[in-house]
Coordinates of C-alpha atoms and ligand atoms in Angstrom, one line a residue:
X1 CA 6.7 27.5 -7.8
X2 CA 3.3 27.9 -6.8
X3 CA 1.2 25.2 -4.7
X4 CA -2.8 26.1 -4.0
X5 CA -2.2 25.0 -0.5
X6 CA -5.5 24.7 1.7
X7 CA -4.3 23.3 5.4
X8 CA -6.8 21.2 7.5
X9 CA -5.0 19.5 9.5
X10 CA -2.7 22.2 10.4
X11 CA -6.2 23.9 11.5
X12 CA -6.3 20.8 14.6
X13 CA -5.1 21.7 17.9
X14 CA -1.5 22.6 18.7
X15 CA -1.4 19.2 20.6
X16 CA -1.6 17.1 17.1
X17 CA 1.3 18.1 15.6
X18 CA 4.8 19.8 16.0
X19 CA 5.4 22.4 13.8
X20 CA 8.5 22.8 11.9
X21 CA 10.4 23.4 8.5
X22 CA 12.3 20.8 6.9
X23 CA 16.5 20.8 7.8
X24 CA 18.1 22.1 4.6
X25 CA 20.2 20.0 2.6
X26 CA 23.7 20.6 0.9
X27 CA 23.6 19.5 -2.8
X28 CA 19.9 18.2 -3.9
X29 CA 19.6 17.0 -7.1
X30 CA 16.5 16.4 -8.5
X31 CA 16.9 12.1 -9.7
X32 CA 13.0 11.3 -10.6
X33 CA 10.0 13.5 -11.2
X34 CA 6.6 11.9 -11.6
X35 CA 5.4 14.1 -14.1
X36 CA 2.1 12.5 -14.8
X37 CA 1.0 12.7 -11.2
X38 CA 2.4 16.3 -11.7
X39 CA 0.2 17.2 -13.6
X40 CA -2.9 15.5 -12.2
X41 CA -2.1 17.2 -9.3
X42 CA -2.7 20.4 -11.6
X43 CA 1.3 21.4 -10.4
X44 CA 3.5 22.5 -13.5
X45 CA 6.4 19.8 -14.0
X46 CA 8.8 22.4 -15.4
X47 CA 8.5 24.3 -12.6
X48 CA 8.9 21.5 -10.2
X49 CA 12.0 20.5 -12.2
X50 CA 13.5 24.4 -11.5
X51 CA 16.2 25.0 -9.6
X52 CA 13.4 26.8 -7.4
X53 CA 10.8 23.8 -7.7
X54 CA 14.2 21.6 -6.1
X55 CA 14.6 23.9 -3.3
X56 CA 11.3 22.7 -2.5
X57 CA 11.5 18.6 -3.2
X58 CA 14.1 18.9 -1.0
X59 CA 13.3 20.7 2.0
X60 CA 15.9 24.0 1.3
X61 CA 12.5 26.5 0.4
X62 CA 9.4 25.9 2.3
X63 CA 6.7 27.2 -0.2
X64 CA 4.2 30.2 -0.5
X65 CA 1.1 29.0 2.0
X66 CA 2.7 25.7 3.4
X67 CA 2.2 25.3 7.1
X68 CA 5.3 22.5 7.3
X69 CA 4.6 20.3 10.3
X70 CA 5.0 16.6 11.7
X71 CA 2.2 14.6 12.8
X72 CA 2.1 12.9 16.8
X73 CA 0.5 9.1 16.5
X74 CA 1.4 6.1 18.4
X75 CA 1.0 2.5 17.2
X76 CA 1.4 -1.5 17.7
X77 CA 4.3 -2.3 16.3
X78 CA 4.7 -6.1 15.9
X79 CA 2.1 -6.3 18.6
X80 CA 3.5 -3.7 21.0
X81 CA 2.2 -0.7 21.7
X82 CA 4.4 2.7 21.3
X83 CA 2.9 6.1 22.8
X84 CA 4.7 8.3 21.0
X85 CA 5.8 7.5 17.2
X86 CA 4.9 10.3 15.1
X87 CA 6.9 11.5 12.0
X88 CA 10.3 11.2 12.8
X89 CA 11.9 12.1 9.3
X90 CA 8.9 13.2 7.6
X91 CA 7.2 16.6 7.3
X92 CA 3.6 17.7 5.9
X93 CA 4.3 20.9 3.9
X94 CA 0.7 20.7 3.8
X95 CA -2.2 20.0 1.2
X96 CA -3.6 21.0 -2.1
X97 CA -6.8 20.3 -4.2
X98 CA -6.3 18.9 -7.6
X99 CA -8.5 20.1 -10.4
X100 CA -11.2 18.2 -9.3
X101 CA -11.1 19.6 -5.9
X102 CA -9.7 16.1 -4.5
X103 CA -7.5 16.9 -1.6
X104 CA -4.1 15.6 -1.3
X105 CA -1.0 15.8 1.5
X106 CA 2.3 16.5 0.4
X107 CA 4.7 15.3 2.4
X108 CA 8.6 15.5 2.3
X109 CA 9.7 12.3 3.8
X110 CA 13.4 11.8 4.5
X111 CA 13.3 15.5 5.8
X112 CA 15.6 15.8 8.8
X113 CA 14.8 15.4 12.6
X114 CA 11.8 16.1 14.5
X115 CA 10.3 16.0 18.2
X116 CA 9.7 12.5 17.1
X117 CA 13.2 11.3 15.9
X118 CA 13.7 9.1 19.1
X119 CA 17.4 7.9 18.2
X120 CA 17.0 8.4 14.4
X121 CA 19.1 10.9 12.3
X122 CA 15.6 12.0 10.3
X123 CA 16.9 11.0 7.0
X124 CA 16.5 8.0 4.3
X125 CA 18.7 7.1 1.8
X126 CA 18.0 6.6 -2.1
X127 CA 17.7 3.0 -1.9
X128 CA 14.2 2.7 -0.1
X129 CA 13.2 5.8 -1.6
X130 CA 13.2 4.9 -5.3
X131 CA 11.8 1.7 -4.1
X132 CA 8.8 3.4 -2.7
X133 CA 9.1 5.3 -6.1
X134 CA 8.8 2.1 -8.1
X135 CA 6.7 -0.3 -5.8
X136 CA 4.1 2.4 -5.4
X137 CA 3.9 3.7 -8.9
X138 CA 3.4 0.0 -9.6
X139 CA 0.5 -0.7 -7.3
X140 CA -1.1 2.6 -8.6
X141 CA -0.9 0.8 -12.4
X142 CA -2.5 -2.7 -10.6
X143 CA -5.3 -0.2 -9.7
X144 CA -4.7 -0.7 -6.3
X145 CA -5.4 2.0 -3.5
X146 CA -1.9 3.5 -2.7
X147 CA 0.1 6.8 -1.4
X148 CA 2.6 8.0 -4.7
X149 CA 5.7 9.1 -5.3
X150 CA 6.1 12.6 -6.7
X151 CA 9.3 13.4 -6.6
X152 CA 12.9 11.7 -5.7
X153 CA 15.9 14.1 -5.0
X154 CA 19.5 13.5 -3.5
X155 CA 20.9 15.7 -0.8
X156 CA 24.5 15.0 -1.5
X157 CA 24.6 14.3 1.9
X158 CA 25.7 10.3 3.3
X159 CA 23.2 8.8 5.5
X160 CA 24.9 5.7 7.3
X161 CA 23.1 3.1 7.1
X162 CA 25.6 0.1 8.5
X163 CA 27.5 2.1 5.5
X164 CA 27.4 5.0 4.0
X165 CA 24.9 5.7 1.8
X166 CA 23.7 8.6 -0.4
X167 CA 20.9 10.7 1.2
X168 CA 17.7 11.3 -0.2
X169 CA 14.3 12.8 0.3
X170 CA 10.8 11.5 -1.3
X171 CA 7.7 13.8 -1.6
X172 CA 4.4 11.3 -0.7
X173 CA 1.2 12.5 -2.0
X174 CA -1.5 10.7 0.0
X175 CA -5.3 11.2 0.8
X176 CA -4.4 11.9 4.0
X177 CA -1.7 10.7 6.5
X178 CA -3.9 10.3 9.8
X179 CA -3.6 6.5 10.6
X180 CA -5.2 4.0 13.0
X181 CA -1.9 5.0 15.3
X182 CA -3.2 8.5 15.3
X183 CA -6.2 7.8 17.2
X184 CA -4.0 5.0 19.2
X185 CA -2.1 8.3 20.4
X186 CA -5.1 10.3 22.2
X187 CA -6.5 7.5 23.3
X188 CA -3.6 6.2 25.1
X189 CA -3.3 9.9 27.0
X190 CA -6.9 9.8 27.6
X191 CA -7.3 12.9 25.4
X192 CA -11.3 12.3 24.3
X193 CA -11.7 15.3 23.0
X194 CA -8.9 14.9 20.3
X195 CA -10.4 11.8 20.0
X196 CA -13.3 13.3 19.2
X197 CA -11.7 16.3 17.0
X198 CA -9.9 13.9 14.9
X199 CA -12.8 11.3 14.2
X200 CA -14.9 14.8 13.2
X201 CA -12.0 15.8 11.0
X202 CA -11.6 12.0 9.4
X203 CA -15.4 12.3 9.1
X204 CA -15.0 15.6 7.3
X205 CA -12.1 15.2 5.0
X206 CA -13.0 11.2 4.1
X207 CA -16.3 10.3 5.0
X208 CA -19.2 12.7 4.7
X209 CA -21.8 10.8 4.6
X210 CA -21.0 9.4 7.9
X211 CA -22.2 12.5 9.4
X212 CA -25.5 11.6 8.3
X213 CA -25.3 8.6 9.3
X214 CA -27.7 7.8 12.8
X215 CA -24.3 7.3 14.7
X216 CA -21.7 9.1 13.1
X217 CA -18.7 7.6 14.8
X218 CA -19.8 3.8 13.9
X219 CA -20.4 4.9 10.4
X220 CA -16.9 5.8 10.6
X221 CA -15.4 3.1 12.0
X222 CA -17.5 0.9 9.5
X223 CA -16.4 2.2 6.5
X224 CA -13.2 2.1 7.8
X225 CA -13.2 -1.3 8.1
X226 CA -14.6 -1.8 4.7
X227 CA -12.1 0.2 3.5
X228 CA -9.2 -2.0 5.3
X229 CA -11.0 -5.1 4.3
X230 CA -11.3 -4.2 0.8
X231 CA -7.4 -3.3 0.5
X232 CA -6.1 -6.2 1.9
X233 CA -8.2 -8.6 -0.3
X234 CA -6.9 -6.4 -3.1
X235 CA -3.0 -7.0 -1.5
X236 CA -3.6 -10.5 -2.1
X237 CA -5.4 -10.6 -5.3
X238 CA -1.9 -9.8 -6.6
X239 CA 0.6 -11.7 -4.1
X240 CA 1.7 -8.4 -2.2
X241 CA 3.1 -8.6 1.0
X242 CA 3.2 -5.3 2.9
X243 CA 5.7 -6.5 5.1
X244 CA 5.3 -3.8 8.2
X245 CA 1.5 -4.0 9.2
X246 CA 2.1 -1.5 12.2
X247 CA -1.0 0.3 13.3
X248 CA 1.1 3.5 12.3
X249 CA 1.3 2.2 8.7
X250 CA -2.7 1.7 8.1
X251 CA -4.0 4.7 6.7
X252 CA -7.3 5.4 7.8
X253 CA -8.1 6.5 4.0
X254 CA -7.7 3.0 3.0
X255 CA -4.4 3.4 0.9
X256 CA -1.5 1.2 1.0
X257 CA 0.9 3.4 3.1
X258 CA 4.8 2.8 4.1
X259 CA 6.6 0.7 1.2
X260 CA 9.5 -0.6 3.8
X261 CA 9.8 -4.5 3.4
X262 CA 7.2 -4.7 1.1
X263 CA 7.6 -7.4 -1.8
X264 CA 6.0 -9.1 -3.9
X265 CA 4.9 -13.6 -3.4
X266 CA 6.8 -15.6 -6.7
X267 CA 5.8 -18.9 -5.9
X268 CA 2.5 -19.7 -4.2
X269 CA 2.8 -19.9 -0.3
X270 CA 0.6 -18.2 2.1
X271 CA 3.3 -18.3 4.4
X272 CA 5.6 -16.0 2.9
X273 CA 7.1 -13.5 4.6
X274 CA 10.4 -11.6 3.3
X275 CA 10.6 -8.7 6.2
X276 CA 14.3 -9.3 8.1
X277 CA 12.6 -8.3 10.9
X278 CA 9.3 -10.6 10.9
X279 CA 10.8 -13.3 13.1
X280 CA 7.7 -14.9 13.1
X281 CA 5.9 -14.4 10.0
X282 CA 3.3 -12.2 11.8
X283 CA 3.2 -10.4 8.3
X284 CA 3.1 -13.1 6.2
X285 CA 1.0 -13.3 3.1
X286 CA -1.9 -14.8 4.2
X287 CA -1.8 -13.4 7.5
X288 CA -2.6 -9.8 6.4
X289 CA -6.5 -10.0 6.6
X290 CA -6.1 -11.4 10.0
X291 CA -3.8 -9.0 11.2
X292 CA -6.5 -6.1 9.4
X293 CA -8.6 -7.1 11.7
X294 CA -6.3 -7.1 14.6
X295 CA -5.4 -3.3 13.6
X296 CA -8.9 -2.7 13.1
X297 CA -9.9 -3.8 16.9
X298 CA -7.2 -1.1 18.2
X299 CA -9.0 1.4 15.5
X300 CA -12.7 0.4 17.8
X301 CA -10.8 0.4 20.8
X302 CA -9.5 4.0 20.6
X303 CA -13.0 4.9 19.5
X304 CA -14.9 3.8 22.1
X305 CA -15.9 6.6 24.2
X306 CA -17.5 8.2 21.0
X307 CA -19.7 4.9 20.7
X308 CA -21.7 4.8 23.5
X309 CA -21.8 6.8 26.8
X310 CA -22.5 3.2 28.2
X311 CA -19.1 1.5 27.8
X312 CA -20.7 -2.3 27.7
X313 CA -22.8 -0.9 25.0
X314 CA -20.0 0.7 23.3
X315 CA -17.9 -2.6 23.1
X316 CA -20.7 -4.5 21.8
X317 CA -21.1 -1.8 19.6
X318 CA -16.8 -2.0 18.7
X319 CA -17.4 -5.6 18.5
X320 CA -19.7 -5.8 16.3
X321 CA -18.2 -3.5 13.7
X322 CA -15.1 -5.8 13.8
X323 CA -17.3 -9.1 13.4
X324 CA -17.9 -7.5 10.0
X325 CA -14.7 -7.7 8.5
X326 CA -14.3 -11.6 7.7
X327 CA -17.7 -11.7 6.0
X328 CA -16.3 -7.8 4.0
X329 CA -13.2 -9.6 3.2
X330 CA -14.7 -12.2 1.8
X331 CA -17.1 -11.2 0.2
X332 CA -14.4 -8.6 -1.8
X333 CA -12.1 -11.5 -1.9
X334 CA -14.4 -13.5 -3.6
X335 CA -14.9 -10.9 -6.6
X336 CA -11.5 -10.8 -6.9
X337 CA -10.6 -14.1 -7.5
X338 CA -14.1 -15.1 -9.3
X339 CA -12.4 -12.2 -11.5
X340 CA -9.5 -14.0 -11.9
X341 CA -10.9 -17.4 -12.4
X342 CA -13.3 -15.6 -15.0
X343 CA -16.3 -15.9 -13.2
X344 CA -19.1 -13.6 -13.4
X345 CA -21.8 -14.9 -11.9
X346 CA -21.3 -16.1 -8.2
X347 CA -21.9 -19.7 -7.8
X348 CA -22.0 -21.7 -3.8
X349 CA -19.1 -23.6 -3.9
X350 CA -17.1 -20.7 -5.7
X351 CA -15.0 -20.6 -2.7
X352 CA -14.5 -24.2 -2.9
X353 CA -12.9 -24.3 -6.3
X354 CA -10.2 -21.2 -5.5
X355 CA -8.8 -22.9 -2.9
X356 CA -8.6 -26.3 -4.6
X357 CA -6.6 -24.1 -7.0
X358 CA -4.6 -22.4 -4.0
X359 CA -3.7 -25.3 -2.6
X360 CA -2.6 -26.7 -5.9
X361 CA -0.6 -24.2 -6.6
X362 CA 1.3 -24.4 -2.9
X363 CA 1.9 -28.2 -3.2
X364 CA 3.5 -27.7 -6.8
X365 CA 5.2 -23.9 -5.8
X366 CA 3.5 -22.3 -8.8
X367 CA 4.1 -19.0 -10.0
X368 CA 1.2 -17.2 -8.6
X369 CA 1.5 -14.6 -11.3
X370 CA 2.2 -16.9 -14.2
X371 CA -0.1 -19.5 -13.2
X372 CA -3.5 -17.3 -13.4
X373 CA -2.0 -15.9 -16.6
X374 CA -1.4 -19.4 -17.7
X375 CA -5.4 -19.6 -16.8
X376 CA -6.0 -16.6 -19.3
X377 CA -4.2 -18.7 -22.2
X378 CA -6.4 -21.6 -21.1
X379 CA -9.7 -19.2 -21.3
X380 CA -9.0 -18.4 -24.5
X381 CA -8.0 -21.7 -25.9
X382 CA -5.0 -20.3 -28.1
X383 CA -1.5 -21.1 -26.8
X384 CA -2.0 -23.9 -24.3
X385 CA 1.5 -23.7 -24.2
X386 CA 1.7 -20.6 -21.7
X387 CA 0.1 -23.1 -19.2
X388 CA 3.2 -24.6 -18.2
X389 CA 3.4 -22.3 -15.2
X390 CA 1.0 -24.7 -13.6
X391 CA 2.8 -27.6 -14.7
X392 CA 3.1 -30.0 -17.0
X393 CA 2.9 -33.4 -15.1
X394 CA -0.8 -33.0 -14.8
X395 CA -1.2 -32.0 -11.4
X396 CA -3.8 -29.5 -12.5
X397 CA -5.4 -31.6 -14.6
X398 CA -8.3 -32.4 -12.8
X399 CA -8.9 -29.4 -11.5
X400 CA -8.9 -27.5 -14.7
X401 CA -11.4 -29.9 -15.8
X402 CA -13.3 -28.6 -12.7
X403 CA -13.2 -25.3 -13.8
X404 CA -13.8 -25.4 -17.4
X405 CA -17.2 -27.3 -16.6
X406 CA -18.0 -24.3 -14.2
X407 CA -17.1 -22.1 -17.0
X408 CA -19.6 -23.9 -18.9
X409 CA -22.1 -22.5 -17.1
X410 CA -21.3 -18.8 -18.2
X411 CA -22.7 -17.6 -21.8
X412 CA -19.0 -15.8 -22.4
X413 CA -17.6 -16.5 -25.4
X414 CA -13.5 -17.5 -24.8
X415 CA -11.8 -14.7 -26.0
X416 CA -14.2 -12.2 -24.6
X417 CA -13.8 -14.1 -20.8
X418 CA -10.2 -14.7 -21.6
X419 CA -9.9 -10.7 -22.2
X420 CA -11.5 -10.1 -19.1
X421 CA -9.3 -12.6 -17.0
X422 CA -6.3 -10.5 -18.7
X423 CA -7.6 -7.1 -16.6
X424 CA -7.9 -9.4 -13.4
X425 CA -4.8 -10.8 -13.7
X426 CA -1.6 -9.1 -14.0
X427 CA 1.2 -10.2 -16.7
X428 CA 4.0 -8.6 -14.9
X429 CA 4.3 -7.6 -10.8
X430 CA 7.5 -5.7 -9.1
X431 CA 9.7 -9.2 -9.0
X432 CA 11.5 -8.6 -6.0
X433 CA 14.8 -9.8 -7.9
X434 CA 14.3 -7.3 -10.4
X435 CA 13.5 -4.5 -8.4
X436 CA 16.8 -5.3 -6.2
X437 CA 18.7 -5.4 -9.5
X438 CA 17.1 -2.0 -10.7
X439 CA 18.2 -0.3 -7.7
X440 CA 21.1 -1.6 -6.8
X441 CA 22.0 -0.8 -10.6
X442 CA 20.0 3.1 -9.8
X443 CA 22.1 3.9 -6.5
X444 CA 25.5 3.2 -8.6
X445 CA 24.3 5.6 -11.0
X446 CA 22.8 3.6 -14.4
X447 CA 19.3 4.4 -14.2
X448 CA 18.4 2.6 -17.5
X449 CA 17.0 -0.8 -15.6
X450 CA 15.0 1.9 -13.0
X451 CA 13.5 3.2 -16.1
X452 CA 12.4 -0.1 -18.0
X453 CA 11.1 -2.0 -15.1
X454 CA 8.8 1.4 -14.5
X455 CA 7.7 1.7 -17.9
X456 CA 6.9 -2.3 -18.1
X457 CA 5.2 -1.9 -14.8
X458 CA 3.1 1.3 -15.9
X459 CA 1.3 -1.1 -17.7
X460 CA 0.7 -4.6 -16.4
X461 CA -1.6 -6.1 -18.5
X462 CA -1.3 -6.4 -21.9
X463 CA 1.5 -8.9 -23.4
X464 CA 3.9 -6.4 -25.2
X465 CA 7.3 -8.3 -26.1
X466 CA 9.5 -6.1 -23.9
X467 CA 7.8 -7.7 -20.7
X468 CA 9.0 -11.1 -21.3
X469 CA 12.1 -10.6 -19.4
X470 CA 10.4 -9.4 -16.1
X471 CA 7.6 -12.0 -16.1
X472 CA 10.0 -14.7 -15.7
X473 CA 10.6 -15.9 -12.5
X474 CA 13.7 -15.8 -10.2
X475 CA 15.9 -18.5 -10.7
X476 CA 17.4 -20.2 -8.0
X477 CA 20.5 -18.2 -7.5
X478 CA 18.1 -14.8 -8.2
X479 CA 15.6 -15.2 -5.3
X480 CA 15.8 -12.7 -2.8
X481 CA 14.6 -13.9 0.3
X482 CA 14.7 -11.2 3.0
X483 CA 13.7 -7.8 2.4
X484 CA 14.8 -4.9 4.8
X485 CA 12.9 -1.4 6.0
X486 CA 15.5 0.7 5.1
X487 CA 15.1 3.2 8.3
Ligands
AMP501 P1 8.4 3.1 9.7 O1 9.0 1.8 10.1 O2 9.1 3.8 8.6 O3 7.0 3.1 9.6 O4 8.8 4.1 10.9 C1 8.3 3.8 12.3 C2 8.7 5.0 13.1 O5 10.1 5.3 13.2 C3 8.1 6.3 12.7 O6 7.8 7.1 13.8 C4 9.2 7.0 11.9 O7 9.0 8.4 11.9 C5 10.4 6.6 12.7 N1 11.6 6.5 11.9 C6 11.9 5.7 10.9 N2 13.1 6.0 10.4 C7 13.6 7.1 11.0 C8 14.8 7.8 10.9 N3 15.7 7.6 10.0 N4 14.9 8.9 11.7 C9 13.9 9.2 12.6 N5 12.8 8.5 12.8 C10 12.6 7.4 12.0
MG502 MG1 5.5 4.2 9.1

């Protein structure tokens, strides 16, 4: 089992990183292998799947040219700050180009303790893990930035988790793991120059055309916020809930990192919040772009002294760069529900018109998935049936109305704008019910669920018969209402 491993941020100062090997497991059994990522990764699958590739999903062989290591980074957790995170039960064998020279981590996550364990044992359990699997392979489909699931294994080792539970290991392939709780972590020791040597190697490995830029550093944290902005319009453009918006699960490369309480909004509330441990909605649905921004002001903060020698100038500088998210949200939240509505051009009161259909939609507790499909069947003018989702006692009568004379103004013929709609809306999302049901079905051993839900979700847009099932919604006695991390 060969990996073209090239190592950056193994290069960074000793002080960045502890650097360890994985703890050896006692039985691991391979359970799920991505093989398409496999091979976009340019890694053979058959090999992966060996009893030599194993060794290495689950931490028993550390491969040819990997530097294994955990990362140091702080973060705000629910609003308070923690010095000293860092990966705890996770461990960056290190980082390979793909054919195309793109350069991805592979991490091992579920790997054993580390200097940064605290009171944890290291380890995760197969629940969360084929849940990561599932959710992220899902988001991927959506076309949504995300980290991926390579591989899932077992340890035949129990993790107690309240219970027992079987132990297993995940291998995360990301464009990069530093997050905004990185730079939280050498700023809060006063360490400038790692500040410094991190923004350079962000600059380097994710943004080069910041170096260009007149002030490198704002460049950076501009297009980081961009980045965020753009993600989190994305997140709600499809009713996901991240769940754990910690500074130390926003990746700086802009992908959705951490799948802990993450689920996914049935009906239409912008207060929803699933996390058993968001007392207080802080991550609720339409909190996220707020909270971006929050995350992105500890992001300027920790960047400060690269700014300006002047500090005043520097946090006008900070501020400024964090002004611009609203207008970058909106602007990218905008295109994606115009998209939605099937709306190309973009129109004044555009804004106007989405939330008369938001707020709709929360007074009657519409299926936010269903009811934009429902708006596809309406675009194309063929089965006015499927809009029963937004309800049949005419409480979207007028505004339909509404939007079919703002349609009007478009020169689309239906079926090529219904089409359209059909890639900005998705037919199916991961139901939380379903994905519940598919694991809890997967940990006991019957796999067959796990399987169909992934192949429906591989492909979330085109109506194909064998989605029906997971497009319905919960019924009463199905909703799940609290969603856990799984640590
Ligand atoms: P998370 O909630 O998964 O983002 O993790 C937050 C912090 O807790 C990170 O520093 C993790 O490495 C650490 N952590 C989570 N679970 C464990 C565990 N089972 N053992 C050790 N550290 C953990
Ligand atoms: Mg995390």
């Amino acid at each position: 089992m060969t990996f073209a491993f090239d190592n950056s941020y193994a290069r960074l100062p000793e002080r960045f990183h502890a650097r360890l090997s994985p703890v050896p497991v006692a039985r691991p059994t391979l359970v799920r292998l991505n093989r398409p990522l496999a091979r976009r990764l340019g890694l053979d699958p058959e090999a992966l799947s060996s009893p030599e590739g194993l060794a290495v999903l689950a931490g028993n062989a550390v491969p040819h040219g990997a530097e294994p290591l955990a990362m140091a980074y702080a973060g705000h957790q629910f609003g308070n700050f923690v010095a000293r995170l860092g990966d705890g039960r996770a461990i960056l064998l290190g980082e390979i180009l793909d054919p195309s020279g793109e350069r991805f981590d592979i991490q091992l996550k579920g790997s054993g303790r580390t200097p940064f364990s605290r009171a944890g044992d290291g380890r995760a359990w197969l629940g969360p893990v084929l849940r990561e699997y599932l959710v992220s392979e899902a988001m991927r489909a959506l076309g949504i930035p995300t980290t991926r699931v390579l591989a899932a294994v077992t340890t035949g080792e129990p993790v107690y988790r309240e219970t027992s539970r079987p132990g297993a290991i995940l291998t995360r392939v990301a464009r990069g793991h530093v997050r905004i709780g990185t730079f939280e972590y050498f700023s809060a020791r006063g360490d400038r120059e790692a500040v410094r040597e991190l923004a350079d190697y962000v600059i380097a490995r994710h943004d080069p055309e910041a170096r260009a830029a007149e002030r490198p550093y704002r460049a950076l944290l501009d297009t980081v916020v961009a980045r965020q902005a753009d993600l989190v319009a994305r997140w709600l453009g499809v009713g996901f809930i991240h769940g754990v918006m910690n500074t130390d699960n926003m990746s700086i490369a802009g992908e959705t990192i951490d799948y802990g309480p993450c689920a996914f909004m049935d009906a239409y509330d912008p207060g929803t919040v699933f996390s058993s441990i968001d007392h207080r909605g802080r991550y609720a649905y339409g909190n996220q772009p707020r909270v971006a921004q929050w995350n992105l002001a500890r992001l300027a903060q920790s960047l400060l002294p690269l700014l300006d020698e002047d500090q005043d100038k520097a946090i006008q500088d900070a501020q400024a760069a964090i002004d611009a998210f609203p207008q970058r949200f909106e602007q990218a939240y905008l295109g994606i529900f115009r998209a939605k509505l099937g709306l190309l051009e973009p129109r004044a009161d555009d804004a106007d018109l989405i939330d008369a259909l938001l707020e709709r939609m929360a007074e009657t507790r519409a299926d936010f998935t269903n009811g934009f499909r429902a708006l596809c069947a309406l675009a194309a003018g063929t089965d006015e049936a499927r809009s029963a989702p937004l309800g049949e006692d005419g409480a979207f009568t007028d505004w339909i109305r509404r939007w079919r004379a703002r349609l009007a103004q478009e020169a689309a013929t239906p079926s090529e704008r219904a089409a359209r709609m059909r890639r900005a809306n998705p037919a199916v999302i991961p139901r939380n019910h379903r994905v519940e049901a598919a694991l809890e079905a997967a940990v006991a051993g019957d796999f067959r669920g796990f399987d169909a839900l992934e192949r429906v979700l591989a492909n979330p847009w085109d109506d194909r018969p064998d989605m029906d099932p997971y497009t319905r919604p919960p019924e009463p006695h199905e909703i799940v209402r609290e969603t856990f991390c799984g640590t």
